[in-house]
Short mmCIF file of C-alpha atoms in Angstrom, two decimals:
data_model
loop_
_atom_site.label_atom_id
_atom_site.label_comp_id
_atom_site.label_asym_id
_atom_site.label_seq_id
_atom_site.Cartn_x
_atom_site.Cartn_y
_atom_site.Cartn_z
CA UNK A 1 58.45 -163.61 22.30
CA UNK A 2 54.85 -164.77 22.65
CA UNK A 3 54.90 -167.55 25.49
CA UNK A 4 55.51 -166.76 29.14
CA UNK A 5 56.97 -169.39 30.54
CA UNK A 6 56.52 -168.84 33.85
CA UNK A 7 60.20 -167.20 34.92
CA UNK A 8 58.83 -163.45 35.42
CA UNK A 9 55.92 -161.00 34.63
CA UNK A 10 57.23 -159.91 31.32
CA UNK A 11 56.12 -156.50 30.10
CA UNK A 12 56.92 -152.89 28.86
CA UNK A 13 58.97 -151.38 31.28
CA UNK A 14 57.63 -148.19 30.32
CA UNK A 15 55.43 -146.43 27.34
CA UNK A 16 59.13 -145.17 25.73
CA UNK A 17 59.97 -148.81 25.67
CA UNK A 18 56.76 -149.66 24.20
CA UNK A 19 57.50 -146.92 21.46
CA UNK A 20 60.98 -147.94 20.69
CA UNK A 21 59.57 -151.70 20.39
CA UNK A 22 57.07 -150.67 17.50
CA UNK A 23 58.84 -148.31 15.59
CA UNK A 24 62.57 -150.07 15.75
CA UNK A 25 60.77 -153.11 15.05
CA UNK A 26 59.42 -151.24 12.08
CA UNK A 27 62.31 -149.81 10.79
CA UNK A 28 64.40 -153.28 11.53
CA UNK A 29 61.33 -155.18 9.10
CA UNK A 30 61.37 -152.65 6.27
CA UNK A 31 65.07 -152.84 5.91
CA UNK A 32 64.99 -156.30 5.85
CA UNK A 33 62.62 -156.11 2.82
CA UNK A 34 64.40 -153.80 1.68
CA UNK A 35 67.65 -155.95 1.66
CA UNK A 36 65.66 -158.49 0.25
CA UNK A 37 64.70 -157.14 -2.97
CA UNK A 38 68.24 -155.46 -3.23
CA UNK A 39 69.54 -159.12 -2.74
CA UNK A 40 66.67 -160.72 -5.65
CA UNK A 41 68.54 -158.04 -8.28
CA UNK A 42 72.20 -159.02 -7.36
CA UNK A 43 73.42 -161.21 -4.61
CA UNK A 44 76.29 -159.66 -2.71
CA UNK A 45 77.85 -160.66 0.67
CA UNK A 46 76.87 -157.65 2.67
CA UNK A 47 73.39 -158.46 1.52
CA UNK A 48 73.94 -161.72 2.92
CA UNK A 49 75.24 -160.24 6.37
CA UNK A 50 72.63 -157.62 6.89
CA UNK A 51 70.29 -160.48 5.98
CA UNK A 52 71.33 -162.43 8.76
CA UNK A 53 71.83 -159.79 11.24
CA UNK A 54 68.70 -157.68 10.93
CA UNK A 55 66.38 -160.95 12.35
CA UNK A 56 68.99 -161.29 15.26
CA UNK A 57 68.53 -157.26 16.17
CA UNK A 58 64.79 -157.61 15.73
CA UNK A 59 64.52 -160.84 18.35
CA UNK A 60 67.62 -158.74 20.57
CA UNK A 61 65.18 -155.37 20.05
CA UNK A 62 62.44 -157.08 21.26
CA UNK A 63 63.71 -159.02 23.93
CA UNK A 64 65.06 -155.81 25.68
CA UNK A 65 62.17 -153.27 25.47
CA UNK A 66 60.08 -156.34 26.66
CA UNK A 67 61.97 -157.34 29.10
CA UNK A 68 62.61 -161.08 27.73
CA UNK A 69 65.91 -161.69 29.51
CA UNK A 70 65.71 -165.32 28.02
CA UNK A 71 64.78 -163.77 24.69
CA UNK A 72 68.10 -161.91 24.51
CA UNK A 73 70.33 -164.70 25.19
CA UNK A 74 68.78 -166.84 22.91
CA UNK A 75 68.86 -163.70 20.15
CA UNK A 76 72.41 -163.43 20.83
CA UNK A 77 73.06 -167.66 20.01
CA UNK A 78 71.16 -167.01 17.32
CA UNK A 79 72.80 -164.03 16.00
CA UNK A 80 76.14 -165.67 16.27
CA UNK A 81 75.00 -169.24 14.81
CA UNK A 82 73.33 -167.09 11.62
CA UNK A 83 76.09 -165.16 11.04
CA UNK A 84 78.38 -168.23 11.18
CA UNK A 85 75.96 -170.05 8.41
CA UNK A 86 75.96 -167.07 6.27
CA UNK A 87 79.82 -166.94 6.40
CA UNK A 88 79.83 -170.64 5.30
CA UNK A 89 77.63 -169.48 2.49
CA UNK A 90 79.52 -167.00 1.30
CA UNK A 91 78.40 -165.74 -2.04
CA UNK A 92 81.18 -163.45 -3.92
#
Protein backbone atom coordinates (compact mmCIF):
# COMPACT_ATOMS: atom_id res chain seq x y z
CA UNK A 1 0.00 0.00 0.00
CA UNK A 2 2.81 2.50 0.56
CA UNK A 3 5.48 1.76 -2.29
CA UNK A 4 4.87 2.54 -5.94
CA UNK A 5 6.57 0.35 -7.76
CA UNK A 6 6.65 1.80 -10.82
CA UNK A 7 3.54 -0.18 -12.76
CA UNK A 8 1.01 2.96 -12.75
CA UNK A 9 0.23 6.41 -11.15
CA UNK A 10 -1.69 5.06 -8.26
CA UNK A 11 -4.22 7.38 -6.67
CA UNK A 12 -7.86 8.22 -5.56
CA UNK A 13 -9.93 7.86 -8.38
CA UNK A 14 -12.13 10.34 -6.99
CA UNK A 15 -12.88 12.31 -3.48
CA UNK A 16 -15.95 9.48 -2.85
CA UNK A 17 -13.21 6.95 -3.14
CA UNK A 18 -11.05 8.84 -0.91
CA UNK A 19 -14.06 8.92 1.63
CA UNK A 20 -14.97 5.33 1.43
CA UNK A 21 -11.05 4.56 1.96
CA UNK A 22 -11.01 6.44 5.44
CA UNK A 23 -14.12 5.68 6.90
CA UNK A 24 -14.40 1.74 5.71
CA UNK A 25 -10.96 1.55 6.75
CA UNK A 26 -12.22 2.89 10.03
CA UNK A 27 -15.01 0.88 10.57
CA UNK A 28 -12.95 -2.40 9.19
CA UNK A 29 -10.05 -1.39 12.27
CA UNK A 30 -12.54 -0.86 15.08
CA UNK A 31 -14.23 -4.10 14.45
CA UNK A 32 -11.20 -5.79 14.41
CA UNK A 33 -10.52 -4.46 17.96
CA UNK A 34 -13.50 -5.06 18.68
CA UNK A 35 -13.23 -8.84 17.77
CA UNK A 36 -10.20 -8.80 19.56
CA UNK A 37 -11.23 -8.11 22.96
CA UNK A 38 -14.44 -10.27 22.35
CA UNK A 39 -11.86 -13.06 21.41
CA UNK A 40 -9.36 -12.19 24.91
CA UNK A 41 -12.87 -13.04 27.06
CA UNK A 42 -13.72 -16.35 25.18
CA UNK A 43 -12.14 -17.79 22.14
CA UNK A 44 -14.70 -18.94 19.61
CA UNK A 45 -14.25 -19.92 15.89
CA UNK A 46 -16.18 -17.11 14.33
CA UNK A 47 -13.89 -14.90 16.32
CA UNK A 48 -11.19 -16.65 14.71
CA UNK A 49 -12.76 -16.15 11.09
CA UNK A 50 -13.70 -12.54 11.37
CA UNK A 51 -10.16 -12.25 12.76
CA UNK A 52 -8.70 -13.41 9.73
CA UNK A 53 -10.98 -11.90 7.30
CA UNK A 54 -11.31 -8.33 8.50
CA UNK A 55 -7.20 -7.68 7.62
CA UNK A 56 -7.89 -9.32 4.12
CA UNK A 57 -11.05 -6.70 3.50
CA UNK A 58 -8.97 -3.87 4.88
CA UNK A 59 -5.77 -4.62 2.32
CA UNK A 60 -8.88 -5.61 -0.56
CA UNK A 61 -10.66 -2.03 0.70
CA UNK A 62 -7.71 -0.30 0.18
CA UNK A 63 -6.38 -1.69 -2.78
CA UNK A 64 -9.64 -0.78 -4.72
CA UNK A 65 -10.45 2.84 -3.67
CA UNK A 66 -6.64 3.34 -4.38
CA UNK A 67 -6.46 1.86 -7.26
CA UNK A 68 -3.67 -0.87 -6.24
CA UNK A 69 -4.58 -3.49 -8.84
CA UNK A 70 -1.49 -5.50 -7.48
CA UNK A 71 -2.71 -4.76 -3.96
CA UNK A 72 -5.97 -6.63 -4.60
CA UNK A 73 -4.58 -9.72 -5.93
CA UNK A 74 -2.20 -10.05 -3.40
CA UNK A 75 -5.23 -9.22 -0.65
CA UNK A 76 -7.14 -11.88 -2.23
CA UNK A 77 -3.88 -14.73 -1.75
CA UNK A 78 -3.78 -13.47 1.37
CA UNK A 79 -7.30 -13.67 2.31
CA UNK A 80 -7.49 -17.20 1.12
CA UNK A 81 -3.99 -18.39 2.70
CA UNK A 82 -5.36 -16.71 6.30
CA UNK A 83 -8.44 -18.18 6.20
CA UNK A 84 -6.88 -21.58 5.36
CA UNK A 85 -4.41 -21.15 8.61
CA UNK A 86 -7.20 -20.18 10.77
CA UNK A 87 -9.20 -23.29 9.64
CA UNK A 88 -6.11 -25.41 10.57
CA UNK A 89 -6.33 -23.70 13.89
CA UNK A 90 -9.51 -24.32 14.64
CA UNK A 91 -10.40 -23.57 18.19
CA UNK A 92 -13.93 -25.20 19.36
Amino acid sequence: MVFNIGLAEFGFSSAEAFIVYVFGNMLLMISYWFVWLLYFKKKTYWKQIALAIIPAGIFLLSGITMLHYLLVVFAVIFGTGHLYVTNKNRVD
